[in-house]
JSON list of N, CA and C in Angstrom, two decimals:
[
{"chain": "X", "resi": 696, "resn": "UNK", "atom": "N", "xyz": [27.33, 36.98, 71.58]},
{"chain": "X", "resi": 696, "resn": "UNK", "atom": "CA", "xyz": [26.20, 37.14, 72.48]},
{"chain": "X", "resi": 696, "resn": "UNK", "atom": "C", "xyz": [26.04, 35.92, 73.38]},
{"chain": "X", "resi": 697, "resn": "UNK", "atom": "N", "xyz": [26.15, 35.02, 72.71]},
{"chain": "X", "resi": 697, "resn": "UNK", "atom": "CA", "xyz": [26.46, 33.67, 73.66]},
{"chain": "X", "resi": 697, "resn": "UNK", "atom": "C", "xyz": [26.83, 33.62, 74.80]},
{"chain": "X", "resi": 698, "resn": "UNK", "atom": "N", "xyz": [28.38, 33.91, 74.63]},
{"chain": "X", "resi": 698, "resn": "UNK", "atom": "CA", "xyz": [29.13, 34.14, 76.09]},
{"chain": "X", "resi": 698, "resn": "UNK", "atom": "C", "xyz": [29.06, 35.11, 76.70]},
{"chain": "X", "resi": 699, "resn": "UNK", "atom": "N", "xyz": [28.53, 36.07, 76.47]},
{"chain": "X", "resi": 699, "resn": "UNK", "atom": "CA", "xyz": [27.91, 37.49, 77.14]},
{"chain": "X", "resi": 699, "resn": "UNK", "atom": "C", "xyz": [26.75, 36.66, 78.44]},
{"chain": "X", "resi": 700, "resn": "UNK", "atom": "N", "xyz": [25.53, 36.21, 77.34]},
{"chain": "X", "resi": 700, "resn": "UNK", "atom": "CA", "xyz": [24.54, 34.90, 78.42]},
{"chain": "X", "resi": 700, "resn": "UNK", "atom": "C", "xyz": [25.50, 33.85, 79.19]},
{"chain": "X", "resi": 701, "resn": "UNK", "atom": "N", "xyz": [26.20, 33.54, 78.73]},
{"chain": "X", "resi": 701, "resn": "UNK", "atom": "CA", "xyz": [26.28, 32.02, 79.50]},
{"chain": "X", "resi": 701, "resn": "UNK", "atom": "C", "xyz": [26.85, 32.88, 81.12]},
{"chain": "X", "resi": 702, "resn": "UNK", "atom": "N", "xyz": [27.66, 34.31, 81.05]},
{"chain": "X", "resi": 702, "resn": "UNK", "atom": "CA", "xyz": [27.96, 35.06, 82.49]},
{"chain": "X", "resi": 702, "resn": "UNK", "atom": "C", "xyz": [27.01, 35.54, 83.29]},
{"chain": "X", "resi": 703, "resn": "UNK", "atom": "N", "xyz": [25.44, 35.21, 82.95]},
{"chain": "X", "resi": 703, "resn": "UNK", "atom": "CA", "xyz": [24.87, 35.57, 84.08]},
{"chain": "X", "resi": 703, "resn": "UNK", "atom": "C", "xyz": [24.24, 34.32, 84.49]},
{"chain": "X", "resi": 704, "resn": "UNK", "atom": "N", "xyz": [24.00, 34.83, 86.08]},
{"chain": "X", "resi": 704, "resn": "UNK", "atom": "CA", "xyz": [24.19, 33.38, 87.06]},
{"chain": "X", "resi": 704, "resn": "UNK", "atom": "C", "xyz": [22.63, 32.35, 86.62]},
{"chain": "X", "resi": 705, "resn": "UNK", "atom": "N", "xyz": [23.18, 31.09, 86.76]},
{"chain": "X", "resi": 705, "resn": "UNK", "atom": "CA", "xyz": [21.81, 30.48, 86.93]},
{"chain": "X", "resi": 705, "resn": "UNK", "atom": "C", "xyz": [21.99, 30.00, 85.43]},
{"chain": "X", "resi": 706, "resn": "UNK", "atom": "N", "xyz": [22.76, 30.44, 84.34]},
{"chain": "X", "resi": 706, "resn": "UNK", "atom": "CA", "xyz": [21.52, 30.18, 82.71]},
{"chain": "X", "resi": 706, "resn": "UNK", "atom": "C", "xyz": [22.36, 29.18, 82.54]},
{"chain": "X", "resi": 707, "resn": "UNK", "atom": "N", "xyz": [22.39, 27.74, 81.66]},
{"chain": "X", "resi": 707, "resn": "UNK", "atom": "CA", "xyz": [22.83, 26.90, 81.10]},
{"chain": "X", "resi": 707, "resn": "UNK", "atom": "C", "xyz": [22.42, 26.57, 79.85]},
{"chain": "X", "resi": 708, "resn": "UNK", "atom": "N", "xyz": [23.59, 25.73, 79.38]},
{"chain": "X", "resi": 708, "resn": "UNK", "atom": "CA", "xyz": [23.43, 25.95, 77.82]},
{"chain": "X", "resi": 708, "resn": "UNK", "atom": "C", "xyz": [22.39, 24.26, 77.74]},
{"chain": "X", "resi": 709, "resn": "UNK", "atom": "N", "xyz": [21.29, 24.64, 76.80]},
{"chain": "X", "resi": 709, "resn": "UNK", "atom": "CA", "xyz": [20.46, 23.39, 77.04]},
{"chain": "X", "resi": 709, "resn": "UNK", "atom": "C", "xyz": [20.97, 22.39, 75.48]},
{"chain": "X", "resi": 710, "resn": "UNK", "atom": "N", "xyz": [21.00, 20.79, 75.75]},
{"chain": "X", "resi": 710, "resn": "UNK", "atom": "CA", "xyz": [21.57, 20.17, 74.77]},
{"chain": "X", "resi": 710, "resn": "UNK", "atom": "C", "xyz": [20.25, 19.95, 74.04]},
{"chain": "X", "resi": 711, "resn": "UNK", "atom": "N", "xyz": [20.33, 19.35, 72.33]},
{"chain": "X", "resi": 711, "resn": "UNK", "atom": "CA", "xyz": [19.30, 19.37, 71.70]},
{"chain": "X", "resi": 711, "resn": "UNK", "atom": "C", "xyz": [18.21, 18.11, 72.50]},
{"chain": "X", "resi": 712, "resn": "UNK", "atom": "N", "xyz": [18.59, 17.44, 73.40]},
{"chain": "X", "resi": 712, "resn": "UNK", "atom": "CA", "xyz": [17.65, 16.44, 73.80]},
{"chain": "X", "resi": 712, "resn": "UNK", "atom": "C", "xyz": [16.38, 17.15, 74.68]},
{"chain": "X", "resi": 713, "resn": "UNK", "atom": "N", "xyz": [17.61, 18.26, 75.68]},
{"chain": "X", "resi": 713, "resn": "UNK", "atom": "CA", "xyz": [16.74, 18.87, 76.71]},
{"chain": "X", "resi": 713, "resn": "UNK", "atom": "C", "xyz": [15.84, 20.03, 75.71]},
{"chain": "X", "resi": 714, "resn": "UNK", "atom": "N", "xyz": [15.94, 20.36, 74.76]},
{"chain": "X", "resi": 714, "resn": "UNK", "atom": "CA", "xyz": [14.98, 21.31, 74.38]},
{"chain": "X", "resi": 714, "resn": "UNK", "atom": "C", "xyz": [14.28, 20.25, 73.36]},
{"chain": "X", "resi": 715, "resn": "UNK", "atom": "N", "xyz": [14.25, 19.23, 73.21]},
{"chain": "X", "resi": 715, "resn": "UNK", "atom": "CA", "xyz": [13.31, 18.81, 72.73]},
{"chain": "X", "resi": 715, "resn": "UNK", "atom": "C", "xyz": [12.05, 18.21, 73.96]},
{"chain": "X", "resi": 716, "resn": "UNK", "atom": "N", "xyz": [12.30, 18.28, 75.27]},
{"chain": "X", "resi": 716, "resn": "UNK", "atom": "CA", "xyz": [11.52, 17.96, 76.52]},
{"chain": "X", "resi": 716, "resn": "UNK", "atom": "C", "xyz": [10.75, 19.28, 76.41]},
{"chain": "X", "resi": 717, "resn": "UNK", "atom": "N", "xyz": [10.85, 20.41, 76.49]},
{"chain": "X", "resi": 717, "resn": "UNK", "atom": "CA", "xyz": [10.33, 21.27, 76.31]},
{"chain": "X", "resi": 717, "resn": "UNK", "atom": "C", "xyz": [9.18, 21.45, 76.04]},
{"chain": "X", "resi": 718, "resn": "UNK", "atom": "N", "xyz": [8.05, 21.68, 76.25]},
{"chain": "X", "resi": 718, "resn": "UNK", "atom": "CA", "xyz": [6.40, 21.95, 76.00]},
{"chain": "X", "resi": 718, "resn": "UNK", "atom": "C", "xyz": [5.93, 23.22, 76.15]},
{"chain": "X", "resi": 719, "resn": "UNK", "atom": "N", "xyz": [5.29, 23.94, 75.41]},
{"chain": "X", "resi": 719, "resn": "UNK", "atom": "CA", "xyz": [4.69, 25.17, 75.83]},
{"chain": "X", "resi": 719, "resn": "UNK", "atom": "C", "xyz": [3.43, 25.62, 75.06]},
{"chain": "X", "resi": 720, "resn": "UNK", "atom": "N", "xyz": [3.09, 26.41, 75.72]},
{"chain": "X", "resi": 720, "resn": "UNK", "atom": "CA", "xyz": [1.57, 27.08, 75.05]},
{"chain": "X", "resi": 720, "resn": "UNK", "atom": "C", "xyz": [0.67, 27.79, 75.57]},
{"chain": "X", "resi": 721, "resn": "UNK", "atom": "N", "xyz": [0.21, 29.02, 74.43]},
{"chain": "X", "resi": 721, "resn": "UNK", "atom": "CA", "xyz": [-0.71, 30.01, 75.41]},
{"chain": "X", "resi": 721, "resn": "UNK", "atom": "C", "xyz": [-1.55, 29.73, 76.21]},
{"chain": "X", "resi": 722, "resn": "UNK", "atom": "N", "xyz": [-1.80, 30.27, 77.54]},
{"chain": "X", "resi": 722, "resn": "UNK", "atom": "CA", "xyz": [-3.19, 29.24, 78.31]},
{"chain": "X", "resi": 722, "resn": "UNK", "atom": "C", "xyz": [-3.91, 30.66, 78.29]},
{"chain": "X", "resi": 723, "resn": "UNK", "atom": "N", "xyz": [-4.95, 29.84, 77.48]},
{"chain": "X", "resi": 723, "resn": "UNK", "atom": "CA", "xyz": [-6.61, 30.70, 77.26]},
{"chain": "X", "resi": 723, "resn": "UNK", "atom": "C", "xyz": [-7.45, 29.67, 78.25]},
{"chain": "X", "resi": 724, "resn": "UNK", "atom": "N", "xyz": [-7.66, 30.51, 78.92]},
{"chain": "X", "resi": 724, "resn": "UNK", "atom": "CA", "xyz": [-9.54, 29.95, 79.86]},
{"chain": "X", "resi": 724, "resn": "UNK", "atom": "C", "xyz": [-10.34, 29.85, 78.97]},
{"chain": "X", "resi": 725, "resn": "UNK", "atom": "N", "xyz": [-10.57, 30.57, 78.15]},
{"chain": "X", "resi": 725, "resn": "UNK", "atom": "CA", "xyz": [-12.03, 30.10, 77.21]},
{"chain": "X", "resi": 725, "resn": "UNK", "atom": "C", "xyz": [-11.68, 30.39, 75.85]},
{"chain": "X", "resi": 726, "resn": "UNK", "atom": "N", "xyz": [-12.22, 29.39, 74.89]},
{"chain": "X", "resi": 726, "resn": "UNK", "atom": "CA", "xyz": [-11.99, 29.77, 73.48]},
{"chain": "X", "resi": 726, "resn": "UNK", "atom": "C", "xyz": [-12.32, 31.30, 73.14]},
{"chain": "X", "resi": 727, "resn": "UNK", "atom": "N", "xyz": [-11.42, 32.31, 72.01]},
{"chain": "X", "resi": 727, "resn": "UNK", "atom": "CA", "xyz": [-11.34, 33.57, 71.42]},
{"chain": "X", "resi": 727, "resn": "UNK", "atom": "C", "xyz": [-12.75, 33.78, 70.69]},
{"chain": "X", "resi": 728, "resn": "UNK", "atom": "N", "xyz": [-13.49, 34.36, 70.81]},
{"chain": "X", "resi": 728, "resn": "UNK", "atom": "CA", "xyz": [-14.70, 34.73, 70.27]},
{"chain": "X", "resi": 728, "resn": "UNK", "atom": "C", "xyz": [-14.59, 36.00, 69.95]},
{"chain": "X", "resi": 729, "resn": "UNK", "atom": "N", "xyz": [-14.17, 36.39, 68.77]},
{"chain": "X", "resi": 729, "resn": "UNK", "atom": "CA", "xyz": [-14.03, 38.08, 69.05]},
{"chain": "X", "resi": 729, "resn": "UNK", "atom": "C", "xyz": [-15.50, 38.48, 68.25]},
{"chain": "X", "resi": 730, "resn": "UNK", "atom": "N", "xyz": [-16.50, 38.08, 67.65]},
{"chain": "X", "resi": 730, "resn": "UNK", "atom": "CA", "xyz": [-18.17, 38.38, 67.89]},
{"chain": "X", "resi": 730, "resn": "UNK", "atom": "C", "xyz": [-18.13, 39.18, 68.84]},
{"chain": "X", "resi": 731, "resn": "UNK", "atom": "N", "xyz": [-17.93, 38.91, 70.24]},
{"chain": "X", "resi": 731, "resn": "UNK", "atom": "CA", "xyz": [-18.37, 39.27, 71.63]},
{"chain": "X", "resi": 731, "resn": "UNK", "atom": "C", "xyz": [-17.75, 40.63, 71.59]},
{"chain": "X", "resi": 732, "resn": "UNK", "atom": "N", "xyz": [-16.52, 41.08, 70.70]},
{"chain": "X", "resi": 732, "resn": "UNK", "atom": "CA", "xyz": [-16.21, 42.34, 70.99]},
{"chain": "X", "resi": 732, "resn": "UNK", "atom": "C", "xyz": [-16.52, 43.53, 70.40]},
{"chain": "X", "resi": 733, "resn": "UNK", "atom": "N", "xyz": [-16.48, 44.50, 70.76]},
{"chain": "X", "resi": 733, "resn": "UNK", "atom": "CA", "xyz": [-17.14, 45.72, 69.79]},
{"chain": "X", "resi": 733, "resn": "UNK", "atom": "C", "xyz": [-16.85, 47.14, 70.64]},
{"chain": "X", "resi": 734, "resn": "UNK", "atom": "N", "xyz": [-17.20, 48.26, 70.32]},
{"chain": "X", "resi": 734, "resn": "UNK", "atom": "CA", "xyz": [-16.83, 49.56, 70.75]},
{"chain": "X", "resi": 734, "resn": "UNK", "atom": "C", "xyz": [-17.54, 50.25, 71.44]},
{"chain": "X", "resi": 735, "resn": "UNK", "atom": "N", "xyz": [-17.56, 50.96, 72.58]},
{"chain": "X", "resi": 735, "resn": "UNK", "atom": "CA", "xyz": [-18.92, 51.87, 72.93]},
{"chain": "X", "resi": 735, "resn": "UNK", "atom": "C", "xyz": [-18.62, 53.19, 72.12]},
{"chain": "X", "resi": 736, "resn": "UNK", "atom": "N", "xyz": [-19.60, 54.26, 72.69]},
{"chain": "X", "resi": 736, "resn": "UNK", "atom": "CA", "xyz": [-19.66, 55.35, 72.03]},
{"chain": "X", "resi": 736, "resn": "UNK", "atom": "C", "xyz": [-18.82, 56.37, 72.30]},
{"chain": "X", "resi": 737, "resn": "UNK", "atom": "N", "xyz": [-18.20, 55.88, 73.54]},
{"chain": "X", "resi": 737, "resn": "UNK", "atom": "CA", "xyz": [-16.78, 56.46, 73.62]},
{"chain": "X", "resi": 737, "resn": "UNK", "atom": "C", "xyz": [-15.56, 56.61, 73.56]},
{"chain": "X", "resi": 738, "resn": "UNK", "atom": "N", "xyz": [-15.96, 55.14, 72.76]},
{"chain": "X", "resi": 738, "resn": "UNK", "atom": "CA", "xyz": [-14.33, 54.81, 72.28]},
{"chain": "X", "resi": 738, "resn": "UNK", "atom": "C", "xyz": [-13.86, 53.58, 72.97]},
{"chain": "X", "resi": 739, "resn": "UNK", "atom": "N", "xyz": [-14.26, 53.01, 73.90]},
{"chain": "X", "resi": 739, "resn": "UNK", "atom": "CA", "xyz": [-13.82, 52.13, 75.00]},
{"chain": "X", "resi": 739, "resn": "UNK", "atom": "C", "xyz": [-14.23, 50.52, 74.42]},
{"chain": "X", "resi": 740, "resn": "UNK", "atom": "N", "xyz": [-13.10, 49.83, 74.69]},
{"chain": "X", "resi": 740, "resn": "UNK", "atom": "CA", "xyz": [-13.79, 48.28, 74.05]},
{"chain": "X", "resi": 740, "resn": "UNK", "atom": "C", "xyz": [-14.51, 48.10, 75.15]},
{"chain": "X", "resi": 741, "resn": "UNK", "atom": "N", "xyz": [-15.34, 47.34, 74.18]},
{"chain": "X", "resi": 741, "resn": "UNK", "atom": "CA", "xyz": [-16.63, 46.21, 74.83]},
{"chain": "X", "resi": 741, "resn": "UNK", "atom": "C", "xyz": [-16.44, 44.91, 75.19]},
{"chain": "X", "resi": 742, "resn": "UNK", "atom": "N", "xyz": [-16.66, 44.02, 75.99]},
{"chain": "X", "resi": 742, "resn": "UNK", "atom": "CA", "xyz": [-16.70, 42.28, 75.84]},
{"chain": "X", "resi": 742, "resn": "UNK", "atom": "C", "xyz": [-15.83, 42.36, 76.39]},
{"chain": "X", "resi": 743, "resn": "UNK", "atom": "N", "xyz": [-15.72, 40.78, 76.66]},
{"chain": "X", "resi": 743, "resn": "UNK", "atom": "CA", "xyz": [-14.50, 40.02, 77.10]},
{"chain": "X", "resi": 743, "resn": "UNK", "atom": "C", "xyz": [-13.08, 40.25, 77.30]},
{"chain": "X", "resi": 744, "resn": "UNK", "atom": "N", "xyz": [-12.85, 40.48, 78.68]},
{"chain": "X", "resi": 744, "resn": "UNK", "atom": "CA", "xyz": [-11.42, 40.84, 79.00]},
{"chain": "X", "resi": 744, "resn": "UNK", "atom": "C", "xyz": [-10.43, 40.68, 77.23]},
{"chain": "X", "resi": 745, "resn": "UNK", "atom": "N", "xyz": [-10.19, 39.75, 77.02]},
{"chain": "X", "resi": 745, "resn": "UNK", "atom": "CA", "xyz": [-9.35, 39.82, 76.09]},
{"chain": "X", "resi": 745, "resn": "UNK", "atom": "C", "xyz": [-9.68, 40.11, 74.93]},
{"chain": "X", "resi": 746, "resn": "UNK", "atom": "N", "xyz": [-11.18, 41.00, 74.86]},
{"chain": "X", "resi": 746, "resn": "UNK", "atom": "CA", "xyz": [-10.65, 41.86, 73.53]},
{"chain": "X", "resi": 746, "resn": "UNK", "atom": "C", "xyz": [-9.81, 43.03, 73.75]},
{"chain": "X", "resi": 747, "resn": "UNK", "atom": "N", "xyz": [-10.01, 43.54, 74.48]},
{"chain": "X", "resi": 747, "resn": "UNK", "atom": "CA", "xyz": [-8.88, 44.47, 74.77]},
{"chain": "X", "resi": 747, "resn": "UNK", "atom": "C", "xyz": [-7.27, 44.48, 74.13]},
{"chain": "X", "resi": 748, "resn": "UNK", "atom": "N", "xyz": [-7.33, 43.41, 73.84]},
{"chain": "X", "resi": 748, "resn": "UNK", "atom": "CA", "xyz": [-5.66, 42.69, 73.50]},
{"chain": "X", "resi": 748, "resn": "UNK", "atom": "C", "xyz": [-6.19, 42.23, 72.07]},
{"chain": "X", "resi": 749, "resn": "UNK", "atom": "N", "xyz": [-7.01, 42.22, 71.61]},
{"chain": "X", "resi": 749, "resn": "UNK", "atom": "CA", "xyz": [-7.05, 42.27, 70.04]},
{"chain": "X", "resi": 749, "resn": "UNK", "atom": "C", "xyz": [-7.65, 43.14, 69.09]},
{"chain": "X", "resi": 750, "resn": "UNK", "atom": "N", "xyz": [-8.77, 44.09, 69.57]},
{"chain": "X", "resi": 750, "resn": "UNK", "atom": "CA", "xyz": [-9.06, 45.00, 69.11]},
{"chain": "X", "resi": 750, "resn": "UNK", "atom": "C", "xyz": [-8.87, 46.30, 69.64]},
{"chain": "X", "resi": 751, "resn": "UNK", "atom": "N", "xyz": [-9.01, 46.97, 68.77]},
{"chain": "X", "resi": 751, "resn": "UNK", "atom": "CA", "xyz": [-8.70, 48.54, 69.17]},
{"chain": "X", "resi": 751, "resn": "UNK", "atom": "C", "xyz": [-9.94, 49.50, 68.79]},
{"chain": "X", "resi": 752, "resn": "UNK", "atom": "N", "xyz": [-10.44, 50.88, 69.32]},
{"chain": "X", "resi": 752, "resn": "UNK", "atom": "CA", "xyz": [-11.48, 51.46, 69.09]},
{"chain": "X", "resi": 752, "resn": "UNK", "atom": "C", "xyz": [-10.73, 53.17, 69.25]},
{"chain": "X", "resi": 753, "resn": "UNK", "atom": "N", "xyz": [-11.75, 53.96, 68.34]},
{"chain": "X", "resi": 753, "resn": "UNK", "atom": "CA", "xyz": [-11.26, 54.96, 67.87]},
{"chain": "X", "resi": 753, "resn": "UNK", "atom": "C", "xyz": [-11.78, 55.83, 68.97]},
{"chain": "X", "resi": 754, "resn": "UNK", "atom": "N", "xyz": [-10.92, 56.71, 69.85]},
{"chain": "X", "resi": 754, "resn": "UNK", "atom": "CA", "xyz": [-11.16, 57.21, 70.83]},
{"chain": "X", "resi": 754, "resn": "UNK", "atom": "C", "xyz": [-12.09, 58.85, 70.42]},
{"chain": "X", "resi": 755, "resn": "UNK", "atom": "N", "xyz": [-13.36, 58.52, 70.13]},
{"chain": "X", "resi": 755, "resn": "UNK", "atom": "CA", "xyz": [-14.08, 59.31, 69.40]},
{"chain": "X", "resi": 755, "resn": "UNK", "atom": "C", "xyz": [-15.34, 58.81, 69.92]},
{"chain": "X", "resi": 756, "resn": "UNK", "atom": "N", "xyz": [-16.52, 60.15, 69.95]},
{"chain": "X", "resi": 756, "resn": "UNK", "atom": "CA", "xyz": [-17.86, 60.11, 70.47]},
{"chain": "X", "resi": 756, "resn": "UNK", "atom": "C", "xyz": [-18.58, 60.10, 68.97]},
{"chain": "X", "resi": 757, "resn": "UNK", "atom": "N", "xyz": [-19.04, 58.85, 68.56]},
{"chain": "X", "resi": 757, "resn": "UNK", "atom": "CA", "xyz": [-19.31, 58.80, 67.80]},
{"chain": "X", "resi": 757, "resn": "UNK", "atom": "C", "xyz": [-21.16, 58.25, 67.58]},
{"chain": "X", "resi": 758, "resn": "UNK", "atom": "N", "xyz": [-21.56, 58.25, 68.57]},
{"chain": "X", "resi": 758, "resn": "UNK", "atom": "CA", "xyz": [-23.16, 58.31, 69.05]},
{"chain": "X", "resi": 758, "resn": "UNK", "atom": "C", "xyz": [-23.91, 59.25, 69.55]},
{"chain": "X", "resi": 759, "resn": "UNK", "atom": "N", "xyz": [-24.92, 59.44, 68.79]},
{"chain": "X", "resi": 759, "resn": "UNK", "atom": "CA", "xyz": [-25.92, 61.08, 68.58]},
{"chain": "X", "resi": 759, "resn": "UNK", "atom": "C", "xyz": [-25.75, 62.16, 68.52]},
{"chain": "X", "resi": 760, "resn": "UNK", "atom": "N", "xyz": [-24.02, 61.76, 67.29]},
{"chain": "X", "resi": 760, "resn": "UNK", "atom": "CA", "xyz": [-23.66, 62.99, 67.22]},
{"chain": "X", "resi": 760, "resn": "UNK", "atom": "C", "xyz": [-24.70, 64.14, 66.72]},
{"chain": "X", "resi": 761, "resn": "UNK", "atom": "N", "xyz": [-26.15, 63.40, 66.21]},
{"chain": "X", "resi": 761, "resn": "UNK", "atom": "CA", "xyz": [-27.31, 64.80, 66.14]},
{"chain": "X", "resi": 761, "resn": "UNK", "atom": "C", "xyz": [-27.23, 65.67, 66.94]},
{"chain": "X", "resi": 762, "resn": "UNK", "atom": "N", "xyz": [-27.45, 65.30, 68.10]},
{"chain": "X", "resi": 762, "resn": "UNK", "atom": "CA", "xyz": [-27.97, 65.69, 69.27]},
{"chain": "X", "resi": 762, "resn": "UNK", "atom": "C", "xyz": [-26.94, 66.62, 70.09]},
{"chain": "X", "resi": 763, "resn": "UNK", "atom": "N", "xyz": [-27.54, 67.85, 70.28]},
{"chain": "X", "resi": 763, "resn": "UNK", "atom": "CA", "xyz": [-26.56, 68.79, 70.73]},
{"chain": "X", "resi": 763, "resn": "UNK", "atom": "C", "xyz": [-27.44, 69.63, 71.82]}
]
């Protein structure tokens, strides 16, 4: 698989110095509060863009179901 990569253009093989230069990390704008997230009655998440990406809600009407 190696030499399969090293034939497409542009990629180089990095030595252990250059991947130790290397830095990375998720960038969050604001600390994860998932408190803030929760479900409506239709199934749809609530809160903060990124609950969406950690919770999930049951695509079900599950408010007054009395009421008909």
């Amino acid at each position: 698989m190696k030499s399969s990569l090293l034939n497409i253009t542009g990629v180089q093989v990095l030595s252990k110095e250059n991947q130790r230069q290397i830095y990375g990390q998720v960038f969050v704008e604001e600390p994860i509060d998932l408190s803030k997230c929760g479900c409506s009655c239709s199934g749809a998440v609530t809160g903060p863009a990124y609950c969406s990406l950690h919770i999930g809600c049951l695509q079900v009407y599950r408010c007054d179901d009395n009421q008909i």
